[in-house]
Amino acid sequence: MCHHCVIESVKERMLNRRQLLTGGVAGIVSATAIGATPSPAIAKSHSAISAARVADMTHTLSAEFPTYFGPPGFKAEQKFNYKEHKFNLFELTINEHTGTHMDAPLHFSADGQSVDEVPVKNLVVPLAVIDIKQKAAANADAQVTPADIKAWISANGPLPEKCCVAMNSGWDKHARSDKFRGVDENKKMHFPGFHIEATKMLMEESSAIGMAVDTLSLDFGQSGDFATHYAWLPTNRWGLENLANLDALPAKGATLVVGAPKHRGGSGGPCRVIALI
């Protein structure tokens, strides 16, 4: 099909879509006006959404967002623009592990679940937030330890079943500065993460299926062996890195919704992560 034909086809479809939406909205308004009862599915959905406060846990993805290895992990090239073509379209080039993203089990295992194989039931889970901001402010190499988990349990009760345990180090506030990677004169990185002993405790003493951090890695920046990655992910548990806005959430009681990508065989990928409180 010729370029001109494609554009004309898009214009026609956009017009038809506008007419359909206008008619659909008018139908809803008319039904409401005459006292019609909405379908149970619509009513239930509306009730569920309006009953919860929603928090966005996702950094905006751009070429400027810091990456573990340094070079940009995201590129957006505009192929069509509204002024010339009457629609916008970008071609994206993305490193799977850029921005707020999932580490699928396959990321650090030979045969773990790829991102498209993670069961959807494991992507809507209770959230437990462990706050280590105070010690992270004093030491960029701070880690979540078994003592931190025990303190959380003492204050909040047992970890929820099939939950995600998130580290709130306050590091999301540094996402636009060099401190986020924390590279020193020896080219070593400094940022918080999960200690391997805390990781083992979660695996042995809880049913947690997700681990989340507000930094570039589940392991702290100085890790040379990725011990937490190698222990956690091969058991078909997943991880989230570069979460934002954990301060907006309670220690317990929020539900995490992970909008993970679903590309075949993927080791992870950028996510839209939200929390319902």
Protein backbone atom coordinates (compact mmCIF):
# COMPACT_ATOMS: atom_id res chain seq x y z
CA MET A 1 0.00 0.00 0.00
CA CYS A 2 1.36 3.48 -0.89
CA HIS A 3 2.39 6.01 1.78
CA HIS A 4 -0.47 8.36 0.85
CA CYS A 5 -2.97 5.51 1.06
CA VAL A 6 -1.77 4.59 4.55
CA ILE A 7 -2.26 8.15 5.78
CA GLU A 8 -5.71 8.46 4.21
CA SER A 9 -6.71 5.13 5.73
CA VAL A 10 -5.57 6.29 9.16
CA LYS A 11 -7.55 9.53 8.81
CA GLU A 12 -10.68 7.61 7.89
CA ARG A 13 -10.31 5.21 10.79
CA MET A 14 -9.71 8.08 13.21
CA LEU A 15 -12.91 9.75 12.03
CA ASN A 16 -14.87 6.52 12.40
CA ARG A 17 -13.43 6.01 15.87
CA ARG A 18 -14.44 9.52 16.93
CA GLN A 19 -17.98 8.90 15.69
CA LEU A 20 -18.12 5.58 17.53
CA LEU A 21 -16.84 7.11 20.76
CA THR A 22 -19.25 10.03 20.47
CA GLY A 23 -22.15 7.64 19.98
CA GLY A 24 -20.97 5.42 22.82
CA VAL A 25 -20.67 8.32 25.25
CA ALA A 26 -24.05 9.64 24.19
CA GLY A 27 -25.57 6.21 24.78
CA ILE A 28 -24.11 6.04 28.28
CA VAL A 29 -25.35 9.54 29.11
CA SER A 30 -28.83 8.71 27.78
CA ALA A 31 -28.98 5.47 29.77
CA THR A 32 -27.98 7.34 32.92
CA ALA A 33 -30.49 10.07 32.27
CA ILE A 34 -33.41 7.64 32.04
CA GLY A 35 -32.26 5.76 35.13
CA ALA A 36 -30.91 2.66 33.42
CA THR A 37 -28.82 0.34 35.61
CA PRO A 38 -25.24 -0.16 34.40
CA SER A 39 -24.07 -3.71 33.81
CA PRO A 40 -22.70 -5.53 36.88
CA ALA A 41 -19.23 -5.69 35.32
CA ILE A 42 -19.09 -1.93 34.78
CA ALA A 43 -20.51 -1.19 38.20
CA LYS A 44 -18.04 -3.50 39.91
CA SER A 45 -15.10 -2.05 38.01
CA HIS A 46 -16.10 1.52 38.81
CA SER A 47 -16.56 0.67 42.47
CA ALA A 48 -13.15 -1.00 42.70
CA ILE A 49 -11.36 1.95 41.12
CA SER A 50 -13.13 4.66 43.09
CA ALA A 51 -12.60 2.85 46.38
CA ALA A 52 -8.79 2.95 46.21
CA ARG A 53 -6.09 5.60 46.21
CA VAL A 54 -3.70 4.91 43.35
CA ALA A 55 0.03 5.69 43.49
CA ASP A 56 2.38 5.59 40.51
CA MET A 57 5.60 3.79 41.40
CA THR A 58 7.19 4.31 37.98
CA HIS A 59 9.93 6.66 36.83
CA THR A 60 9.38 8.30 33.45
CA LEU A 61 11.50 6.42 30.93
CA SER A 62 13.92 8.48 28.85
CA ALA A 63 17.41 8.34 27.38
CA GLU A 64 18.62 10.35 30.37
CA PHE A 65 17.58 7.82 33.01
CA PRO A 66 20.65 6.24 34.68
CA THR A 67 21.49 2.64 33.83
CA TYR A 68 23.57 0.01 35.62
CA PHE A 69 26.26 -0.07 32.93
CA GLY A 70 26.21 3.64 32.16
CA PRO A 71 25.23 4.10 28.49
CA PRO A 72 21.61 5.10 27.73
CA GLY A 73 19.18 2.18 27.62
CA PHE A 74 16.33 3.91 25.80
CA LYS A 75 15.90 5.62 22.44
CA ALA A 76 12.74 6.99 20.83
CA GLU A 77 12.83 7.97 17.15
CA GLN A 78 9.78 9.69 15.71
CA LYS A 79 8.74 8.10 12.42
CA PHE A 80 5.45 9.97 11.92
CA ASN A 81 4.25 13.29 13.34
CA TYR A 82 0.82 14.83 13.61
CA LYS A 83 1.61 17.99 11.62
CA GLU A 84 2.60 16.07 8.49
CA HIS A 85 0.80 12.76 8.82
CA LYS A 86 -2.12 13.41 11.20
CA PHE A 87 -0.83 10.84 13.68
CA ASN A 88 2.25 10.33 15.88
CA LEU A 89 4.38 7.18 15.93
CA PHE A 90 7.73 6.50 17.59
CA GLU A 91 10.10 3.59 17.07
CA LEU A 92 11.60 2.50 20.39
CA THR A 93 14.95 0.87 21.11
CA ILE A 94 15.07 -0.36 24.70
CA ASN A 95 17.44 -2.33 26.90
CA GLU A 96 15.20 -4.70 28.88
CA HIS A 97 16.72 -3.56 32.17
CA THR A 98 16.17 0.18 31.91
CA GLY A 99 14.11 2.50 34.09
CA THR A 100 11.50 0.99 36.38
CA HIS A 101 11.66 -2.61 35.22
CA MET A 102 11.21 -6.28 36.06
CA ASP A 103 13.94 -8.85 36.47
CA ALA A 104 12.27 -12.05 35.32
CA PRO A 105 13.58 -15.37 36.71
CA LEU A 106 15.29 -16.01 33.37
CA HIS A 107 17.54 -12.97 33.91
CA PHE A 108 19.84 -14.91 36.24
CA SER A 109 19.05 -18.55 35.44
CA ALA A 110 19.32 -20.97 32.56
CA ASP A 111 15.69 -22.03 32.45
CA GLY A 112 13.63 -19.80 34.75
CA GLN A 113 10.40 -18.14 33.68
CA SER A 114 10.80 -15.54 30.96
CA VAL A 115 8.88 -12.31 31.44
CA ASP A 116 5.98 -13.56 29.31
CA GLU A 117 5.77 -16.73 31.42
CA VAL A 118 5.38 -15.05 34.81
CA PRO A 119 1.81 -15.93 35.89
CA VAL A 120 -0.46 -12.91 35.86
CA LYS A 121 -1.72 -13.89 39.34
CA ASN A 122 1.81 -13.20 40.58
CA LEU A 123 1.72 -9.63 39.25
CA VAL A 124 -1.03 -8.36 41.58
CA VAL A 125 0.25 -8.92 45.10
CA PRO A 126 0.30 -7.52 48.63
CA LEU A 127 3.21 -5.16 49.28
CA ALA A 128 5.46 -4.93 52.35
CA VAL A 129 7.69 -1.85 52.45
CA ILE A 130 10.86 -1.99 54.56
CA ASP A 131 12.19 1.51 55.28
CA ILE A 132 15.98 1.82 55.55
CA LYS A 133 16.20 5.51 54.58
CA GLN A 134 17.96 6.54 57.77
CA LYS A 135 20.87 4.13 57.45
CA ALA A 136 21.05 4.63 53.67
CA ALA A 137 21.45 8.37 54.20
CA ALA A 138 24.42 7.64 56.45
CA ASN A 139 25.90 4.90 54.26
CA ALA A 140 25.33 4.49 50.52
CA ASP A 141 26.33 0.81 50.85
CA ALA A 142 23.50 0.07 53.32
CA GLN A 143 21.57 -3.17 52.84
CA VAL A 144 18.29 -4.71 53.98
CA THR A 145 19.32 -7.25 56.62
CA PRO A 146 17.51 -10.00 58.55
CA ALA A 147 17.31 -7.54 61.47
CA ASP A 148 15.36 -5.10 59.26
CA ILE A 149 12.90 -7.84 58.28
CA LYS A 150 12.46 -8.90 61.91
CA ALA A 151 11.85 -5.27 62.93
CA TRP A 152 9.20 -4.96 60.20
CA ILE A 153 7.45 -8.14 61.39
CA SER A 154 7.58 -6.96 65.00
CA ALA A 155 5.86 -3.70 64.01
CA ASN A 156 3.44 -4.99 61.38
CA GLY A 157 2.87 -8.69 61.91
CA PRO A 158 3.74 -11.55 59.53
CA LEU A 159 4.60 -10.80 55.93
CA PRO A 160 1.49 -11.19 53.72
CA GLU A 161 1.14 -14.38 51.71
CA LYS A 162 2.64 -14.25 48.20
CA CYS A 163 3.76 -10.67 48.72
CA CYS A 164 6.41 -8.42 47.25
CA VAL A 165 8.94 -7.07 49.75
CA ALA A 166 10.23 -3.64 48.81
CA MET A 167 13.26 -1.72 50.06
CA ASN A 168 12.62 1.98 50.59
CA SER A 169 16.08 3.55 50.80
CA GLY A 170 14.99 6.95 49.53
CA TRP A 171 17.27 6.49 46.53
CA ASP A 172 14.57 7.41 44.00
CA LYS A 173 15.19 11.05 44.98
CA HIS A 174 18.66 10.78 43.41
CA ALA A 175 17.50 9.45 40.04
CA ARG A 176 18.49 12.65 38.22
CA SER A 177 21.91 12.97 39.83
CA ASP A 178 25.25 11.15 39.76
CA LYS A 179 24.54 9.81 43.26
CA PHE A 180 22.03 7.33 41.83
CA ARG A 181 24.88 5.24 40.40
CA GLY A 182 27.34 6.46 43.01
CA VAL A 183 30.47 5.78 40.98
CA ASP A 184 33.68 6.52 42.92
CA GLU A 185 37.23 7.24 41.73
CA ASN A 186 37.83 3.49 41.41
CA LYS A 187 34.76 3.10 39.18
CA LYS A 188 32.88 1.21 41.91
CA MET A 189 29.17 1.91 42.43
CA HIS A 190 27.56 2.73 45.76
CA PHE A 191 23.83 2.31 46.36
CA PRO A 192 21.67 0.17 48.72
CA GLY A 193 20.23 -3.28 48.07
CA PHE A 194 19.22 -6.57 49.72
CA HIS A 195 21.80 -8.47 51.75
CA ILE A 196 22.08 -12.14 50.78
CA GLU A 197 21.16 -13.24 54.31
CA ALA A 198 17.94 -11.21 54.16
CA THR A 199 17.23 -12.76 50.78
CA LYS A 200 17.68 -16.25 52.20
CA MET A 201 15.44 -15.40 55.14
CA LEU A 202 12.64 -14.31 52.80
CA MET A 203 13.03 -17.49 50.76
CA GLU A 204 13.08 -19.82 53.78
CA GLU A 205 10.65 -18.13 56.15
CA SER A 206 8.04 -16.49 53.90
CA SER A 207 6.05 -17.10 50.73
CA ALA A 208 7.18 -13.81 49.14
CA ILE A 209 7.34 -14.02 45.36
CA GLY A 210 8.58 -10.52 44.55
CA MET A 211 11.44 -8.32 45.67
CA ALA A 212 11.66 -4.61 44.82
CA VAL A 213 14.21 -1.83 45.23
CA ASP A 214 14.36 1.89 44.49
CA THR A 215 17.92 1.49 43.18
CA LEU A 216 19.60 0.08 40.09
CA SER A 217 19.97 -3.47 41.42
CA LEU A 218 18.54 -5.98 43.89
CA ASP A 219 22.13 -6.37 45.07
CA PHE A 220 23.85 -3.34 46.58
CA GLY A 221 26.20 -1.39 44.31
CA GLN A 222 29.41 -2.88 45.73
CA SER A 223 28.29 -6.45 45.05
CA GLY A 224 30.77 -8.36 42.98
CA ASP A 225 28.88 -11.65 42.83
CA PHE A 226 25.18 -10.70 42.45
CA ALA A 227 24.43 -13.09 45.29
CA THR A 228 20.85 -11.92 45.77
CA HIS A 229 20.06 -12.14 42.05
CA TYR A 230 21.49 -15.67 41.83
CA ALA A 231 19.64 -16.84 44.95
CA TRP A 232 16.25 -15.21 44.32
CA LEU A 233 15.51 -15.29 40.61
CA PRO A 234 16.22 -18.96 39.76
CA THR A 235 13.41 -19.98 42.16
CA ASN A 236 10.86 -18.34 39.80
CA ARG A 237 10.56 -15.30 41.99
CA TRP A 238 10.81 -11.91 40.29
CA GLY A 239 12.42 -8.58 41.08
CA LEU A 240 11.63 -4.93 40.41
CA GLU A 241 14.34 -2.29 40.16
CA ASN A 242 14.18 1.52 40.13
CA LEU A 243 10.82 1.88 41.86
CA ALA A 244 9.66 5.41 42.63
CA ASN A 245 7.48 7.03 45.32
CA LEU A 246 7.69 4.34 47.97
CA ASP A 247 7.28 7.12 50.54
CA ALA A 248 3.67 7.42 49.36
CA LEU A 249 2.87 3.92 50.66
CA PRO A 250 2.24 2.45 54.11
CA ALA A 251 4.53 -0.25 55.44
CA LYS A 252 1.68 -2.73 55.02
CA GLY A 253 -1.73 -2.72 53.31
CA ALA A 254 -1.00 -1.64 49.74
CA THR A 255 -1.54 -3.89 46.71
CA LEU A 256 1.11 -3.80 44.03
CA VAL A 257 0.07 -4.06 40.37
CA VAL A 258 2.95 -4.80 38.00
CA GLY A 259 2.29 -3.95 34.36
CA ALA A 260 5.04 -6.24 33.10
CA PRO A 261 5.78 -6.55 29.37
CA LYS A 262 5.00 -9.78 27.57
CA HIS A 263 7.61 -10.29 24.87
CA ARG A 264 8.52 -13.89 24.17
CA GLY A 265 11.64 -15.15 25.92
CA GLY A 266 12.36 -11.84 27.63
CA SER A 267 14.64 -11.62 30.67
CA GLY A 268 12.67 -8.61 31.91
CA GLY A 269 11.53 -5.24 30.71
CA PRO A 270 10.28 -1.77 31.61
CA CYS A 271 7.02 -1.84 33.62
CA ARG A 272 4.27 0.55 34.63
CA VAL A 273 3.99 -0.19 38.34
CA ILE A 274 1.14 1.14 40.45
CA ALA A 275 0.00 0.62 44.01
CA LEU A 276 -3.56 0.56 45.34
CA ILE A 277 -3.99 1.78 48.90
